[in-house]
Amino acid sequence: MTIEIILFIASILFGIVLYWRESKSNKVYSFFNKLFYSEELQMKPGSKKGFLYQQSFLMRLVYIGVLFLLGIVIIRFIIPIDVYTIQLFIASISGTLVGTYLANFVFKSSEVLDEKSDSFVDVVKDTVEKGKDFIKDLETKDTEAIEEAKKEIKEPEAPKKSARQRLKDKGHL
């Protein structure tokens, strides 16, 4: 089980490296494209599409499966020991697929951050300015509320005389 986990993690890293390498240059894919397709069906010279880069899930799965199948056949001839071949094959394919999608996520997020970096700075500045205005409003509202409270509290008036005291003052009692 640990061999599969180690191979899975290693193949995630392998998938990231493959995707990154192919995003920089797709010479191998364009070579095979020129080899297999006629002039009308060949990809355009400026296209960045590769075996993994800008491909759909199914085509990535096919290309990765063929790559690892060739690798396993070569390894079987070099080392004729039968070690969990199927489990290792599945772990390596799934790890490489996960690695390519992880690399795709990183590339897309970095592109979005590069495009939106100026607007992020503007948004942060606007937010800071709004925060300052909000704090100033709170300070003025606080001082206004304190002044209103002082007016309402006023100095305590002399205690009012009771009805009995008033009657005594008038001489009725």
PDB file of C-alpha atoms in Angstrom:
ATOM      1  CA  MET A   1       0.000   0.000   0.000  1.00  0.00           C
ATOM      2  CA  THR A   2       2.821   2.430   0.770  1.00  0.00           C
ATOM      3  CA  ILE A   3       4.376   1.842  -2.640  1.00  0.00           C
ATOM      4  CA  GLU A   4       1.120   2.935  -4.285  1.00  0.00           C
ATOM      5  CA  ILE A   5       0.914   6.062  -2.123  1.00  0.00           C
ATOM      6  CA  ILE A   6       4.517   6.997  -2.843  1.00  0.00           C
ATOM      7  CA  LEU A   7       3.992   6.371  -6.548  1.00  0.00           C
ATOM      8  CA  PHE A   8       0.759   8.388  -6.497  1.00  0.00           C
ATOM      9  CA  ILE A   9       2.480  11.409  -4.937  1.00  0.00           C
ATOM     10  CA  ALA A  10       5.453  11.073  -7.284  1.00  0.00           C
ATOM     11  CA  SER A  11       3.135  10.875 -10.296  1.00  0.00           C
ATOM     12  CA  ILE A  12       1.297  14.022  -9.118  1.00  0.00           C
ATOM     13  CA  LEU A  13       4.624  15.819  -9.248  1.00  0.00           C
ATOM     14  CA  PHE A  14       5.384  14.163 -12.586  1.00  0.00           C
ATOM     15  CA  GLY A  15       2.046  15.413 -13.950  1.00  0.00           C
ATOM     16  CA  ILE A  16       2.778  18.942 -12.783  1.00  0.00           C
ATOM     17  CA  VAL A  17       6.195  18.852 -14.456  1.00  0.00           C
ATOM     18  CA  LEU A  18       4.766  17.414 -17.692  1.00  0.00           C
ATOM     19  CA  TYR A  19       2.035  20.046 -17.831  1.00  0.00           C
ATOM     20  CA  TRP A  20       4.433  22.875 -17.067  1.00  0.00           C
ATOM     21  CA  ARG A  21       6.955  21.614 -19.636  1.00  0.00           C
ATOM     22  CA  GLU A  22       4.302  21.294 -22.297  1.00  0.00           C
ATOM     23  CA  SER A  23       2.900  24.755 -21.557  1.00  0.00           C
ATOM     24  CA  LYS A  24       6.331  26.197 -22.377  1.00  0.00           C
ATOM     25  CA  SER A  25       6.894  24.245 -25.605  1.00  0.00           C
ATOM     26  CA  ASN A  26       4.763  21.781 -27.571  1.00  0.00           C
ATOM     27  CA  LYS A  27       7.354  20.672 -30.120  1.00  0.00           C
ATOM     28  CA  VAL A  28       6.741  16.945 -29.586  1.00  0.00           C
ATOM     29  CA  TYR A  29       2.972  17.327 -30.074  1.00  0.00           C
ATOM     30  CA  SER A  30       3.397  19.482 -33.156  1.00  0.00           C
ATOM     31  CA  PHE A  31       5.874  16.938 -34.562  1.00  0.00           C
ATOM     32  CA  PHE A  32       3.369  14.093 -34.170  1.00  0.00           C
ATOM     33  CA  ASN A  33       0.601  16.351 -35.457  1.00  0.00           C
ATOM     34  CA  LYS A  34       2.559  17.005 -38.662  1.00  0.00           C
ATOM     35  CA  LEU A  35       3.429  13.321 -38.929  1.00  0.00           C
ATOM     36  CA  PHE A  36      -0.118  11.971 -38.597  1.00  0.00           C
ATOM     37  CA  TYR A  37      -2.340  14.623 -40.194  1.00  0.00           C
ATOM     38  CA  SER A  38      -2.590  16.020 -43.690  1.00  0.00           C
ATOM     39  CA  GLU A  39      -1.724  19.627 -44.438  1.00  0.00           C
ATOM     40  CA  GLU A  40      -5.357  20.805 -44.061  1.00  0.00           C
ATOM     41  CA  LEU A  41      -5.902  19.061 -40.717  1.00  0.00           C
ATOM     42  CA  GLN A  42      -2.654  20.083 -39.039  1.00  0.00           C
ATOM     43  CA  MET A  43      -2.738  22.499 -36.138  1.00  0.00           C
ATOM     44  CA  LYS A  44      -1.828  26.121 -36.697  1.00  0.00           C
ATOM     45  CA  PRO A  45       1.807  27.084 -36.053  1.00  0.00           C
ATOM     46  CA  GLY A  46       0.840  29.498 -33.248  1.00  0.00           C
ATOM     47  CA  SER A  47      -1.280  26.955 -31.382  1.00  0.00           C
ATOM     48  CA  LYS A  48      -0.085  26.045 -27.873  1.00  0.00           C
ATOM     49  CA  LYS A  49      -2.133  22.852 -27.637  1.00  0.00           C
ATOM     50  CA  GLY A  50      -0.214  19.784 -26.544  1.00  0.00           C
ATOM     51  CA  PHE A  51      -0.728  16.240 -25.290  1.00  0.00           C
ATOM     52  CA  LEU A  52      -1.808  17.521 -21.876  1.00  0.00           C
ATOM     53  CA  TYR A  53      -1.877  21.298 -22.206  1.00  0.00           C
ATOM     54  CA  GLN A  54      -5.287  22.618 -23.343  1.00  0.00           C
ATOM     55  CA  GLN A  55      -6.685  19.107 -23.867  1.00  0.00           C
ATOM     56  CA  SER A  56      -9.974  17.625 -22.711  1.00  0.00           C
ATOM     57  CA  PHE A  57     -10.110  15.047 -19.923  1.00  0.00           C
ATOM     58  CA  LEU A  58     -10.582  12.069 -22.227  1.00  0.00           C
ATOM     59  CA  MET A  59      -7.630  12.919 -24.457  1.00  0.00           C
ATOM     60  CA  ARG A  60      -5.407  13.558 -21.427  1.00  0.00           C
ATOM     61  CA  LEU A  61      -6.422  10.171 -20.060  1.00  0.00           C
ATOM     62  CA  VAL A  62      -5.610   8.469 -23.362  1.00  0.00           C
ATOM     63  CA  TYR A  63      -2.208  10.147 -23.738  1.00  0.00           C
ATOM     64  CA  ILE A  64      -1.210   9.492 -20.120  1.00  0.00           C
ATOM     65  CA  GLY A  65      -2.416   5.885 -20.367  1.00  0.00           C
ATOM     66  CA  VAL A  66      -0.344   5.281 -23.500  1.00  0.00           C
ATOM     67  CA  LEU A  67       2.693   6.929 -21.899  1.00  0.00           C
ATOM     68  CA  PHE A  68       2.519   4.743 -18.801  1.00  0.00           C
ATOM     69  CA  LEU A  69       1.680   1.628 -20.812  1.00  0.00           C
ATOM     70  CA  LEU A  70       4.845   2.113 -22.844  1.00  0.00           C
ATOM     71  CA  GLY A  71       6.773   2.772 -19.641  1.00  0.00           C
ATOM     72  CA  ILE A  72       5.476  -0.414 -17.998  1.00  0.00           C
ATOM     73  CA  VAL A  73       6.274  -2.525 -21.073  1.00  0.00           C
ATOM     74  CA  ILE A  74       9.823  -1.186 -21.097  1.00  0.00           C
ATOM     75  CA  ILE A  75      10.228  -1.719 -17.339  1.00  0.00           C
ATOM     76  CA  ARG A  76       8.875  -5.282 -17.609  1.00  0.00           C
ATOM     77  CA  PHE A  77      11.596  -6.117 -20.123  1.00  0.00           C
ATOM     78  CA  ILE A  78      14.304  -4.581 -17.945  1.00  0.00           C
ATOM     79  CA  ILE A  79      13.019  -5.963 -14.609  1.00  0.00           C
ATOM     80  CA  PRO A  80      11.065  -9.175 -15.142  1.00  0.00           C
ATOM     81  CA  ILE A  81       9.735  -9.219 -11.555  1.00  0.00           C
ATOM     82  CA  ASP A  82       5.945  -9.104 -11.296  1.00  0.00           C
ATOM     83  CA  VAL A  83       5.097  -6.385  -8.778  1.00  0.00           C
ATOM     84  CA  TYR A  84       1.529  -5.110  -8.413  1.00  0.00           C
ATOM     85  CA  THR A  85       1.631  -3.937 -12.008  1.00  0.00           C
ATOM     86  CA  ILE A  86      -2.048  -3.061 -12.327  1.00  0.00           C
ATOM     87  CA  GLN A  87      -2.276  -1.166  -9.009  1.00  0.00           C
ATOM     88  CA  LEU A  88       0.895   0.770  -9.753  1.00  0.00           C
ATOM     89  CA  PHE A  89      -0.339   1.503 -13.265  1.00  0.00           C
ATOM     90  CA  ILE A  90      -3.668   2.876 -11.968  1.00  0.00           C
ATOM     91  CA  ALA A  91      -1.989   4.886  -9.189  1.00  0.00           C
ATOM     92  CA  SER A  92       0.468   6.460 -11.603  1.00  0.00           C
ATOM     93  CA  ILE A  93      -2.178   7.347 -14.195  1.00  0.00           C
ATOM     94  CA  SER A  94      -4.566   8.851 -11.649  1.00  0.00           C
ATOM     95  CA  GLY A  95      -1.751  10.754  -9.924  1.00  0.00           C
ATOM     96  CA  THR A  96      -0.534  12.190 -13.200  1.00  0.00           C
ATOM     97  CA  LEU A  97      -4.059  13.290 -14.107  1.00  0.00           C
ATOM     98  CA  VAL A  98      -4.444  14.963 -10.719  1.00  0.00           C
ATOM     99  CA  GLY A  99      -1.074  16.646 -11.208  1.00  0.00           C
ATOM    100  CA  THR A 100      -2.029  18.037 -14.625  1.00  0.00           C
ATOM    101  CA  TYR A 101      -5.271  19.476 -13.286  1.00  0.00           C
ATOM    102  CA  LEU A 102      -3.467  20.892 -10.272  1.00  0.00           C
ATOM    103  CA  ALA A 103      -0.939  22.580 -12.569  1.00  0.00           C
ATOM    104  CA  ASN A 104      -3.785  23.841 -14.757  1.00  0.00           C
ATOM    105  CA  PHE A 105      -5.433  25.370 -11.680  1.00  0.00           C
ATOM    106  CA  VAL A 106      -2.195  27.098 -10.672  1.00  0.00           C
ATOM    107  CA  PHE A 107      -1.626  28.457 -14.191  1.00  0.00           C
ATOM    108  CA  LYS A 108      -5.193  29.735 -14.531  1.00  0.00           C
ATOM    109  CA  SER A 109      -5.171  31.368 -11.099  1.00  0.00           C
ATOM    110  CA  SER A 110      -1.824  33.066 -11.791  1.00  0.00           C
ATOM    111  CA  GLU A 111      -3.172  34.362 -15.127  1.00  0.00           C
ATOM    112  CA  VAL A 112      -6.264  35.754 -13.419  1.00  0.00           C
ATOM    113  CA  LEU A 113      -4.142  37.363 -10.720  1.00  0.00           C
ATOM    114  CA  ASP A 114      -1.862  38.918 -13.337  1.00  0.00           C
ATOM    115  CA  GLU A 115      -4.843  40.306 -15.256  1.00  0.00           C
ATOM    116  CA  LYS A 116      -6.668  41.540 -12.188  1.00  0.00           C
ATOM    117  CA  SER A 117      -3.688  42.745 -10.132  1.00  0.00           C
ATOM    118  CA  ASP A 118      -4.263  46.409 -11.010  1.00  0.00           C
ATOM    119  CA  SER A 119      -7.948  46.183 -10.223  1.00  0.00           C
ATOM    120  CA  PHE A 120      -7.132  44.365  -6.950  1.00  0.00           C
ATOM    121  CA  VAL A 121      -4.932  47.285  -5.916  1.00  0.00           C
ATOM    122  CA  ASP A 122      -7.703  49.749  -6.793  1.00  0.00           C
ATOM    123  CA  VAL A 123     -10.281  47.708  -4.895  1.00  0.00           C
ATOM    124  CA  VAL A 124      -8.050  47.569  -1.817  1.00  0.00           C
ATOM    125  CA  LYS A 125      -7.439  51.328  -1.965  1.00  0.00           C
ATOM    126  CA  ASP A 126     -11.169  52.001  -2.335  1.00  0.00           C
ATOM    127  CA  THR A 127     -11.905  49.699   0.584  1.00  0.00           C
ATOM    128  CA  VAL A 128      -9.345  51.469   2.768  1.00  0.00           C
ATOM    129  CA  GLU A 129     -10.816  54.869   1.851  1.00  0.00           C
ATOM    130  CA  LYS A 130     -14.344  53.663   2.601  1.00  0.00           C
ATOM    131  CA  GLY A 131     -13.111  52.304   5.931  1.00  0.00           C
ATOM    132  CA  LYS A 132     -11.577  55.666   6.818  1.00  0.00           C
ATOM    133  CA  ASP A 133     -14.815  57.452   5.911  1.00  0.00           C
ATOM    134  CA  PHE A 134     -16.796  54.952   7.972  1.00  0.00           C
ATOM    135  CA  ILE A 135     -14.561  55.521  11.003  1.00  0.00           C
ATOM    136  CA  LYS A 136     -14.907  59.317  10.634  1.00  0.00           C
ATOM    137  CA  ASP A 137     -18.691  58.935  10.443  1.00  0.00           C
ATOM    138  CA  LEU A 138     -18.651  56.817  13.592  1.00  0.00           C
ATOM    139  CA  GLU A 139     -16.537  59.414  15.390  1.00  0.00           C
ATOM    140  CA  THR A 140     -18.876  62.279  14.432  1.00  0.00           C
ATOM    141  CA  LYS A 141     -21.942  60.217  15.321  1.00  0.00           C
ATOM    142  CA  ASP A 142     -20.356  59.368  18.670  1.00  0.00           C
ATOM    143  CA  THR A 143     -19.696  63.013  19.482  1.00  0.00           C
ATOM    144  CA  GLU A 144     -23.212  63.965  18.386  1.00  0.00           C
ATOM    145  CA  ALA A 145     -24.680  61.204  20.511  1.00  0.00           C
ATOM    146  CA  ILE A 146     -22.636  62.332  23.523  1.00  0.00           C
ATOM    147  CA  GLU A 147     -23.803  65.926  23.092  1.00  0.00           C
ATOM    148  CA  GLU A 148     -27.433  64.808  22.826  1.00  0.00           C
ATOM    149  CA  ALA A 149     -27.051  62.658  25.912  1.00  0.00           C
ATOM    150  CA  LYS A 150     -25.588  65.607  27.839  1.00  0.00           C
ATOM    151  CA  LYS A 151     -28.538  67.786  26.831  1.00  0.00           C
ATOM    152  CA  GLU A 152     -31.010  65.143  27.928  1.00  0.00           C
ATOM    153  CA  ILE A 153     -29.312  64.520  31.222  1.00  0.00           C
ATOM    154  CA  LYS A 154     -29.032  68.209  32.200  1.00  0.00           C
ATOM    155  CA  GLU A 155     -28.394  69.161  35.716  1.00  0.00           C
ATOM    156  CA  PRO A 156     -30.810  67.698  38.161  1.00  0.00           C
ATOM    157  CA  GLU A 157     -33.578  70.140  39.077  1.00  0.00           C
ATOM    158  CA  ALA A 158     -34.459  70.928  42.607  1.00  0.00           C
ATOM    159  CA  PRO A 159     -36.684  68.253  43.994  1.00  0.00           C
ATOM    160  CA  LYS A 160     -40.334  69.114  43.570  1.00  0.00           C
ATOM    161  CA  LYS A 161     -42.357  69.648  46.640  1.00  0.00           C
ATOM    162  CA  SER A 162     -44.862  67.055  47.535  1.00  0.00           C
ATOM    163  CA  ALA A 163     -48.568  67.817  47.543  1.00  0.00           C
ATOM    164  CA  ARG A 164     -48.533  67.926  51.351  1.00  0.00           C
ATOM    165  CA  GLN A 165     -45.752  70.543  51.358  1.00  0.00           C
ATOM    166  CA  ARG A 166     -47.580  72.682  48.834  1.00  0.00           C
ATOM    167  CA  LEU A 167     -50.767  72.575  50.898  1.00  0.00           C
ATOM    168  CA  LYS A 168     -48.783  73.607  54.010  1.00  0.00           C
ATOM    169  CA  ASP A 169     -47.230  76.496  52.067  1.00  0.00           C
ATOM    170  CA  LYS A 170     -50.662  77.720  51.013  1.00  0.00           C
ATOM    171  CA  GLY A 171     -51.867  77.418  54.574  1.00  0.00           C
ATOM    172  CA  HIS A 172     -54.456  74.778  54.024  1.00  0.00           C
ATOM    173  CA  LEU A 173     -52.900  72.392  56.474  1.00  0.00           C
TER     174      LEU A 173
END
